[in-house]
Amino acid sequence: MRNARPSAAPPAETLRAPRVNPLVYRLVVIVTTLPIFLRGQSIEVHGREHVPPPGTPLIVAGNHRTGFDPFLIASSLPPGRYMQFMAKKELFVPVIGPIIRAGGSFPVDRSANDLGAVRTSLRVLQAGGTLGIFPEGTRGGGELQGGVALLALKGKAPVLPVGLSRVGRRWIVRFGEPVDPTGGIKALTAQIGERIAALAEPGGEVVRSR
């Protein structure tokens, strides 16, 4: 009887969390937020003191309304916190794709349950990284998905709620106190949703944790 041939182990690189090139990351943030300032607009940040120090796992979850949203949040985080997003796979095309990867983000297939993207997300958290998620899934999606709660519970990572709004020429970013990864998926999803909604209200106050 022949010995069974062992299956090939996955390449070591695929088991690592995506790496962030700080120079590329900062350059992308500057270039993508530059149009805001060129239009005479400003970015106003509240609640930055609620952001945990770098080196600890964190999920940043916010409402999603415009294409500027990921870059508004990234530019508002304290130094050392590099936010890594699950970006739709359609963005990973020549030229743009390598830049996105250099910034630490990775593809997700939104048309299916992408277990590979989930595993990559957990590796980001295990490495003490910052995972960026829009629980609505798409811009203006409305109903929150349970993925953020699932990742928080499995990755044992607090969720930092952030609300994005715009008043006149001011783009407003509000961070709330982190939500601990406890309870069930449904209850945690509802709690995160309530916090984000409160923070996204124009003129709203930074809410306190329960």
mmCIF file of C-alpha atoms in Angstrom:
data_model
loop_
_atom_site.group_PDB
_atom_site.id
_atom_site.type_symbol
_atom_site.label_atom_id
_atom_site.label_comp_id
_atom_site.label_asym_id
_atom_site.label_seq_id
_atom_site.Cartn_x
_atom_site.Cartn_y
_atom_site.Cartn_z
ATOM 1 C CA MET A 1 0.000 0.000 0.000
ATOM 2 C CA ARG A 2 1.407 3.363 -0.981
ATOM 3 C CA ASN A 3 2.004 5.977 1.649
ATOM 4 C CA ALA A 4 -0.481 8.801 1.442
ATOM 5 C CA ARG A 5 1.108 11.895 0.051
ATOM 6 C CA PRO A 6 0.852 14.759 2.551
ATOM 7 C CA SER A 7 -0.992 17.791 1.322
ATOM 8 C CA ALA A 8 1.145 20.803 0.637
ATOM 9 C CA ALA A 9 1.189 23.343 3.431
ATOM 10 C CA PRO A 10 0.019 26.811 2.470
ATOM 11 C CA PRO A 11 2.804 29.298 1.797
ATOM 12 C CA ALA A 12 3.954 31.053 4.968
ATOM 13 C CA GLU A 13 3.142 34.423 3.403
ATOM 14 C CA THR A 14 -0.563 33.538 3.172
ATOM 15 C CA LEU A 15 -0.666 32.908 6.925
ATOM 16 C CA ARG A 16 0.566 36.370 7.816
ATOM 17 C CA ALA A 17 -1.493 39.471 8.311
ATOM 18 C CA PRO A 18 -1.180 41.909 5.381
ATOM 19 C CA ARG A 19 1.632 44.336 6.044
ATOM 20 C CA VAL A 20 1.309 48.096 5.946
ATOM 21 C CA ASN A 21 3.852 50.264 4.157
ATOM 22 C CA PRO A 22 3.617 53.439 6.306
ATOM 23 C CA LEU A 23 4.947 55.667 3.529
ATOM 24 C CA VAL A 24 2.407 54.422 0.970
ATOM 25 C CA TYR A 25 -0.362 54.534 3.570
ATOM 26 C CA ARG A 26 0.276 58.175 4.459
ATOM 27 C CA LEU A 27 0.710 59.176 0.826
ATOM 28 C CA VAL A 28 -2.639 57.610 -0.109
ATOM 29 C CA VAL A 29 -4.381 59.373 2.797
ATOM 30 C CA ILE A 30 -2.889 62.740 1.817
ATOM 31 C CA VAL A 31 -3.752 62.386 -1.866
ATOM 32 C CA THR A 32 -7.316 61.198 -1.233
ATOM 33 C CA THR A 33 -8.175 63.910 1.299
ATOM 34 C CA LEU A 34 -6.477 66.700 -0.658
ATOM 35 C CA PRO A 35 -9.631 67.454 -2.740
ATOM 36 C CA ILE A 36 -11.481 68.278 0.482
ATOM 37 C CA PHE A 37 -9.013 70.996 1.396
ATOM 38 C CA LEU A 38 -8.721 72.272 -2.172
ATOM 39 C CA ARG A 39 -12.472 72.960 -2.086
ATOM 40 C CA GLY A 40 -12.043 75.094 1.001
ATOM 41 C CA GLN A 41 -13.540 72.432 3.277
ATOM 42 C CA SER A 42 -12.176 71.063 6.547
ATOM 43 C CA ILE A 43 -12.051 67.867 8.602
ATOM 44 C CA GLU A 44 -13.149 68.193 12.225
ATOM 45 C CA VAL A 45 -12.270 65.359 14.613
ATOM 46 C CA HIS A 46 -13.871 64.638 17.992
ATOM 47 C CA GLY A 47 -13.201 61.871 20.517
ATOM 48 C CA ARG A 48 -9.687 60.964 19.425
ATOM 49 C CA GLU A 49 -8.891 60.293 23.074
ATOM 50 C CA HIS A 50 -11.123 57.208 22.863
ATOM 51 C CA VAL A 51 -8.786 55.484 20.392
ATOM 52 C CA PRO A 52 -6.743 52.774 22.206
ATOM 53 C CA PRO A 53 -2.952 52.928 21.832
ATOM 54 C CA PRO A 54 -1.260 51.233 18.836
ATOM 55 C CA GLY A 55 -0.237 47.619 19.145
ATOM 56 C CA THR A 56 -3.572 46.358 20.478
ATOM 57 C CA PRO A 57 -6.265 44.715 18.323
ATOM 58 C CA LEU A 58 -9.045 47.091 17.319
ATOM 59 C CA ILE A 59 -12.000 47.155 14.944
ATOM 60 C CA VAL A 60 -13.057 50.593 13.689
ATOM 61 C CA ALA A 61 -16.693 50.557 12.546
ATOM 62 C CA GLY A 62 -18.461 53.529 10.983
ATOM 63 C CA ASN A 63 -21.384 54.597 8.838
ATOM 64 C CA HIS A 64 -20.753 54.696 5.098
ATOM 65 C CA ARG A 65 -22.043 57.512 2.907
ATOM 66 C CA THR A 66 -19.307 58.685 0.509
ATOM 67 C CA GLY A 67 -16.153 57.438 -1.160
ATOM 68 C CA PHE A 68 -14.151 59.700 1.138
ATOM 69 C CA ASP A 69 -15.211 57.782 4.263
ATOM 70 C CA PRO A 70 -12.259 55.350 4.607
ATOM 71 C CA PHE A 71 -9.758 58.152 4.134
ATOM 72 C CA LEU A 72 -11.543 60.536 6.500
ATOM 73 C CA ILE A 73 -11.302 57.938 9.259
ATOM 74 C CA ALA A 74 -7.708 57.004 8.401
ATOM 75 C CA SER A 75 -6.593 60.638 8.466
ATOM 76 C CA SER A 76 -8.308 61.163 11.832
ATOM 77 C CA LEU A 77 -6.712 58.279 13.725
ATOM 78 C CA PRO A 78 -3.732 59.031 16.004
ATOM 79 C CA PRO A 79 -0.221 58.270 14.672
ATOM 80 C CA GLY A 80 0.659 54.579 14.742
ATOM 81 C CA ARG A 81 -2.866 53.328 14.049
ATOM 82 C CA TYR A 82 -2.907 52.079 10.466
ATOM 83 C CA MET A 83 -6.400 51.035 9.458
ATOM 84 C CA GLN A 84 -6.650 47.983 7.208
ATOM 85 C CA PHE A 85 -9.849 47.587 5.236
ATOM 86 C CA MET A 86 -11.628 44.736 3.559
ATOM 87 C CA ALA A 87 -11.954 46.317 0.110
ATOM 88 C CA LYS A 88 -14.168 44.945 -2.653
ATOM 89 C CA LYS A 89 -12.184 42.669 -4.925
ATOM 90 C CA GLU A 90 -13.107 44.725 -8.008
ATOM 91 C CA LEU A 91 -10.668 47.409 -6.828
ATOM 92 C CA PHE A 92 -7.668 45.082 -7.061
ATOM 93 C CA VAL A 93 -6.756 45.814 -10.654
ATOM 94 C CA PRO A 94 -3.352 46.719 -12.144
ATOM 95 C CA VAL A 95 -1.813 49.911 -10.720
ATOM 96 C CA ILE A 96 -4.520 50.538 -8.108
ATOM 97 C CA GLY A 97 -4.468 47.031 -6.609
ATOM 98 C CA PRO A 98 -0.782 47.016 -5.580
ATOM 99 C CA ILE A 99 -1.209 50.443 -3.961
ATOM 100 C CA ILE A 100 -4.199 49.216 -1.947
ATOM 101 C CA ARG A 101 -2.241 46.154 -0.834
ATOM 102 C CA ALA A 102 0.774 48.274 0.123
ATOM 103 C CA GLY A 103 -1.575 50.283 2.330
ATOM 104 C CA GLY A 104 -2.416 47.075 4.190
ATOM 105 C CA SER A 105 -5.926 46.462 2.840
ATOM 106 C CA PHE A 106 -7.060 43.208 1.258
ATOM 107 C CA PRO A 107 -9.811 41.971 -1.108
ATOM 108 C CA VAL A 108 -13.201 40.595 -0.180
ATOM 109 C CA ASP A 109 -15.796 38.989 -2.443
ATOM 110 C CA ARG A 110 -19.029 40.711 -1.426
ATOM 111 C CA SER A 111 -21.152 38.388 -3.562
ATOM 112 C CA ALA A 112 -20.400 35.381 -1.355
ATOM 113 C CA ASN A 113 -19.363 34.383 2.154
ATOM 114 C CA ASP A 114 -15.651 35.050 1.720
ATOM 115 C CA LEU A 115 -14.052 32.896 4.425
ATOM 116 C CA GLY A 116 -10.582 33.839 3.188
ATOM 117 C CA ALA A 117 -11.261 37.510 3.911
ATOM 118 C CA VAL A 118 -12.604 36.584 7.360
ATOM 119 C CA ARG A 119 -9.433 34.638 8.167
ATOM 120 C CA THR A 120 -7.278 37.517 6.947
ATOM 121 C CA SER A 121 -9.273 39.906 9.144
ATOM 122 C CA LEU A 122 -8.641 37.733 12.186
ATOM 123 C CA ARG A 123 -4.927 37.615 11.393
ATOM 124 C CA VAL A 124 -4.869 41.426 11.322
ATOM 125 C CA LEU A 125 -6.409 41.465 14.797
ATOM 126 C CA GLN A 126 -4.126 38.709 16.099
ATOM 127 C CA ALA A 127 -1.159 40.827 15.008
ATOM 128 C CA GLY A 128 -2.477 43.771 17.062
ATOM 129 C CA GLY A 129 -3.655 45.638 13.977
ATOM 130 C CA THR A 130 -6.579 47.941 13.228
ATOM 131 C CA LEU A 131 -9.357 46.507 11.084
ATOM 132 C CA GLY A 132 -11.676 48.979 9.351
ATOM 133 C CA ILE A 133 -15.249 47.909 8.609
ATOM 134 C CA PHE A 134 -18.434 49.562 7.389
ATOM 135 C CA PRO A 135 -21.132 47.334 8.952
ATOM 136 C CA GLU A 136 -23.705 48.568 6.427
ATOM 137 C CA GLY A 137 -21.717 46.738 3.756
ATOM 138 C CA THR A 138 -22.291 49.298 1.016
ATOM 139 C CA ARG A 139 -22.731 53.060 0.917
ATOM 140 C CA GLY A 140 -26.085 53.923 2.407
ATOM 141 C CA GLY A 141 -26.826 50.251 3.047
ATOM 142 C CA GLY A 142 -28.868 51.103 6.123
ATOM 143 C CA GLU A 143 -29.247 47.738 7.864
ATOM 144 C CA LEU A 144 -26.152 46.592 9.741
ATOM 145 C CA GLN A 145 -24.625 43.207 9.013
ATOM 146 C CA GLY A 146 -23.459 40.884 11.799
ATOM 147 C CA GLY A 147 -19.923 40.474 10.469
ATOM 148 C CA VAL A 148 -18.405 43.176 12.667
ATOM 149 C CA ALA A 149 -19.773 41.549 15.841
ATOM 150 C CA LEU A 150 -18.626 38.103 14.709
ATOM 151 C CA LEU A 151 -15.080 39.345 14.066
ATOM 152 C CA ALA A 152 -15.015 41.237 17.363
ATOM 153 C CA LEU A 153 -16.031 38.150 19.314
ATOM 154 C CA LYS A 154 -13.723 35.743 17.483
ATOM 155 C CA GLY A 155 -10.804 38.185 17.427
ATOM 156 C CA LYS A 156 -11.400 39.338 21.022
ATOM 157 C CA ALA A 157 -11.117 42.916 19.792
ATOM 158 C CA PRO A 158 -13.039 45.975 21.002
ATOM 159 C CA VAL A 159 -15.052 47.907 18.434
ATOM 160 C CA LEU A 160 -14.398 51.632 18.113
ATOM 161 C CA PRO A 161 -17.595 53.238 16.768
ATOM 162 C CA VAL A 162 -17.173 56.252 14.518
ATOM 163 C CA GLY A 163 -19.813 58.542 13.080
ATOM 164 C CA LEU A 164 -19.288 60.515 9.884
ATOM 165 C CA SER A 165 -21.362 63.548 9.000
ATOM 166 C CA ARG A 166 -21.097 66.781 7.075
ATOM 167 C CA VAL A 167 -22.299 70.240 8.020
ATOM 168 C CA GLY A 168 -21.715 72.853 5.341
ATOM 169 C CA ARG A 169 -17.999 72.859 4.583
ATOM 170 C CA ARG A 170 -17.118 70.737 7.602
ATOM 171 C CA TRP A 171 -16.600 66.984 7.409
ATOM 172 C CA ILE A 172 -17.067 65.725 10.958
ATOM 173 C CA VAL A 173 -15.503 62.550 12.364
ATOM 174 C CA ARG A 174 -16.634 61.470 15.842
ATOM 175 C CA PHE A 175 -15.063 58.569 17.716
ATOM 176 C CA GLY A 176 -16.957 57.032 20.629
ATOM 177 C CA GLU A 177 -15.757 54.885 23.488
ATOM 178 C CA PRO A 178 -14.839 51.314 22.452
ATOM 179 C CA VAL A 179 -17.502 48.620 22.744
ATOM 180 C CA ASP A 180 -16.288 45.468 24.486
ATOM 181 C CA PRO A 181 -16.609 42.187 22.537
ATOM 182 C CA THR A 182 -19.154 40.498 24.811
ATOM 183 C CA GLY A 183 -22.596 38.948 24.466
ATOM 184 C CA GLY A 184 -24.189 37.466 21.389
ATOM 185 C CA ILE A 185 -23.845 38.549 17.776
ATOM 186 C CA LYS A 186 -27.339 40.018 17.527
ATOM 187 C CA ALA A 187 -27.105 42.072 20.731
ATOM 188 C CA LEU A 188 -23.581 43.279 19.996
ATOM 189 C CA THR A 189 -24.539 44.259 16.435
ATOM 190 C CA ALA A 190 -27.477 46.281 17.773
ATOM 191 C CA GLN A 191 -25.295 48.022 20.356
ATOM 192 C CA ILE A 192 -22.668 48.958 17.778
ATOM 193 C CA GLY A 193 -25.368 50.212 15.426
ATOM 194 C CA GLU A 194 -26.890 52.442 18.091
ATOM 195 C CA ARG A 195 -23.525 53.942 18.955
ATOM 196 C CA ILE A 196 -22.645 54.640 15.320
ATOM 197 C CA ALA A 197 -26.046 56.200 14.641
ATOM 198 C CA ALA A 198 -25.715 58.527 17.639
ATOM 199 C CA LEU A 199 -22.213 59.598 16.621
ATOM 200 C CA ALA A 200 -23.269 60.195 13.009
ATOM 201 C CA GLU A 201 -25.934 62.718 13.991
ATOM 202 C CA PRO A 202 -24.807 66.243 12.965
ATOM 203 C CA GLY A 203 -24.123 68.109 16.163
ATOM 204 C CA GLY A 204 -24.507 64.942 18.206
ATOM 205 C CA GLU A 205 -22.523 64.332 21.356
ATOM 206 C CA VAL A 206 -19.970 61.574 21.842
ATOM 207 C CA VAL A 207 -21.977 58.973 23.705
ATOM 208 C CA ARG A 208 -20.722 57.152 26.767
ATOM 209 C CA SER A 209 -20.431 53.399 26.996
ATOM 210 C CA ARG A 210 -23.040 51.530 28.936
#
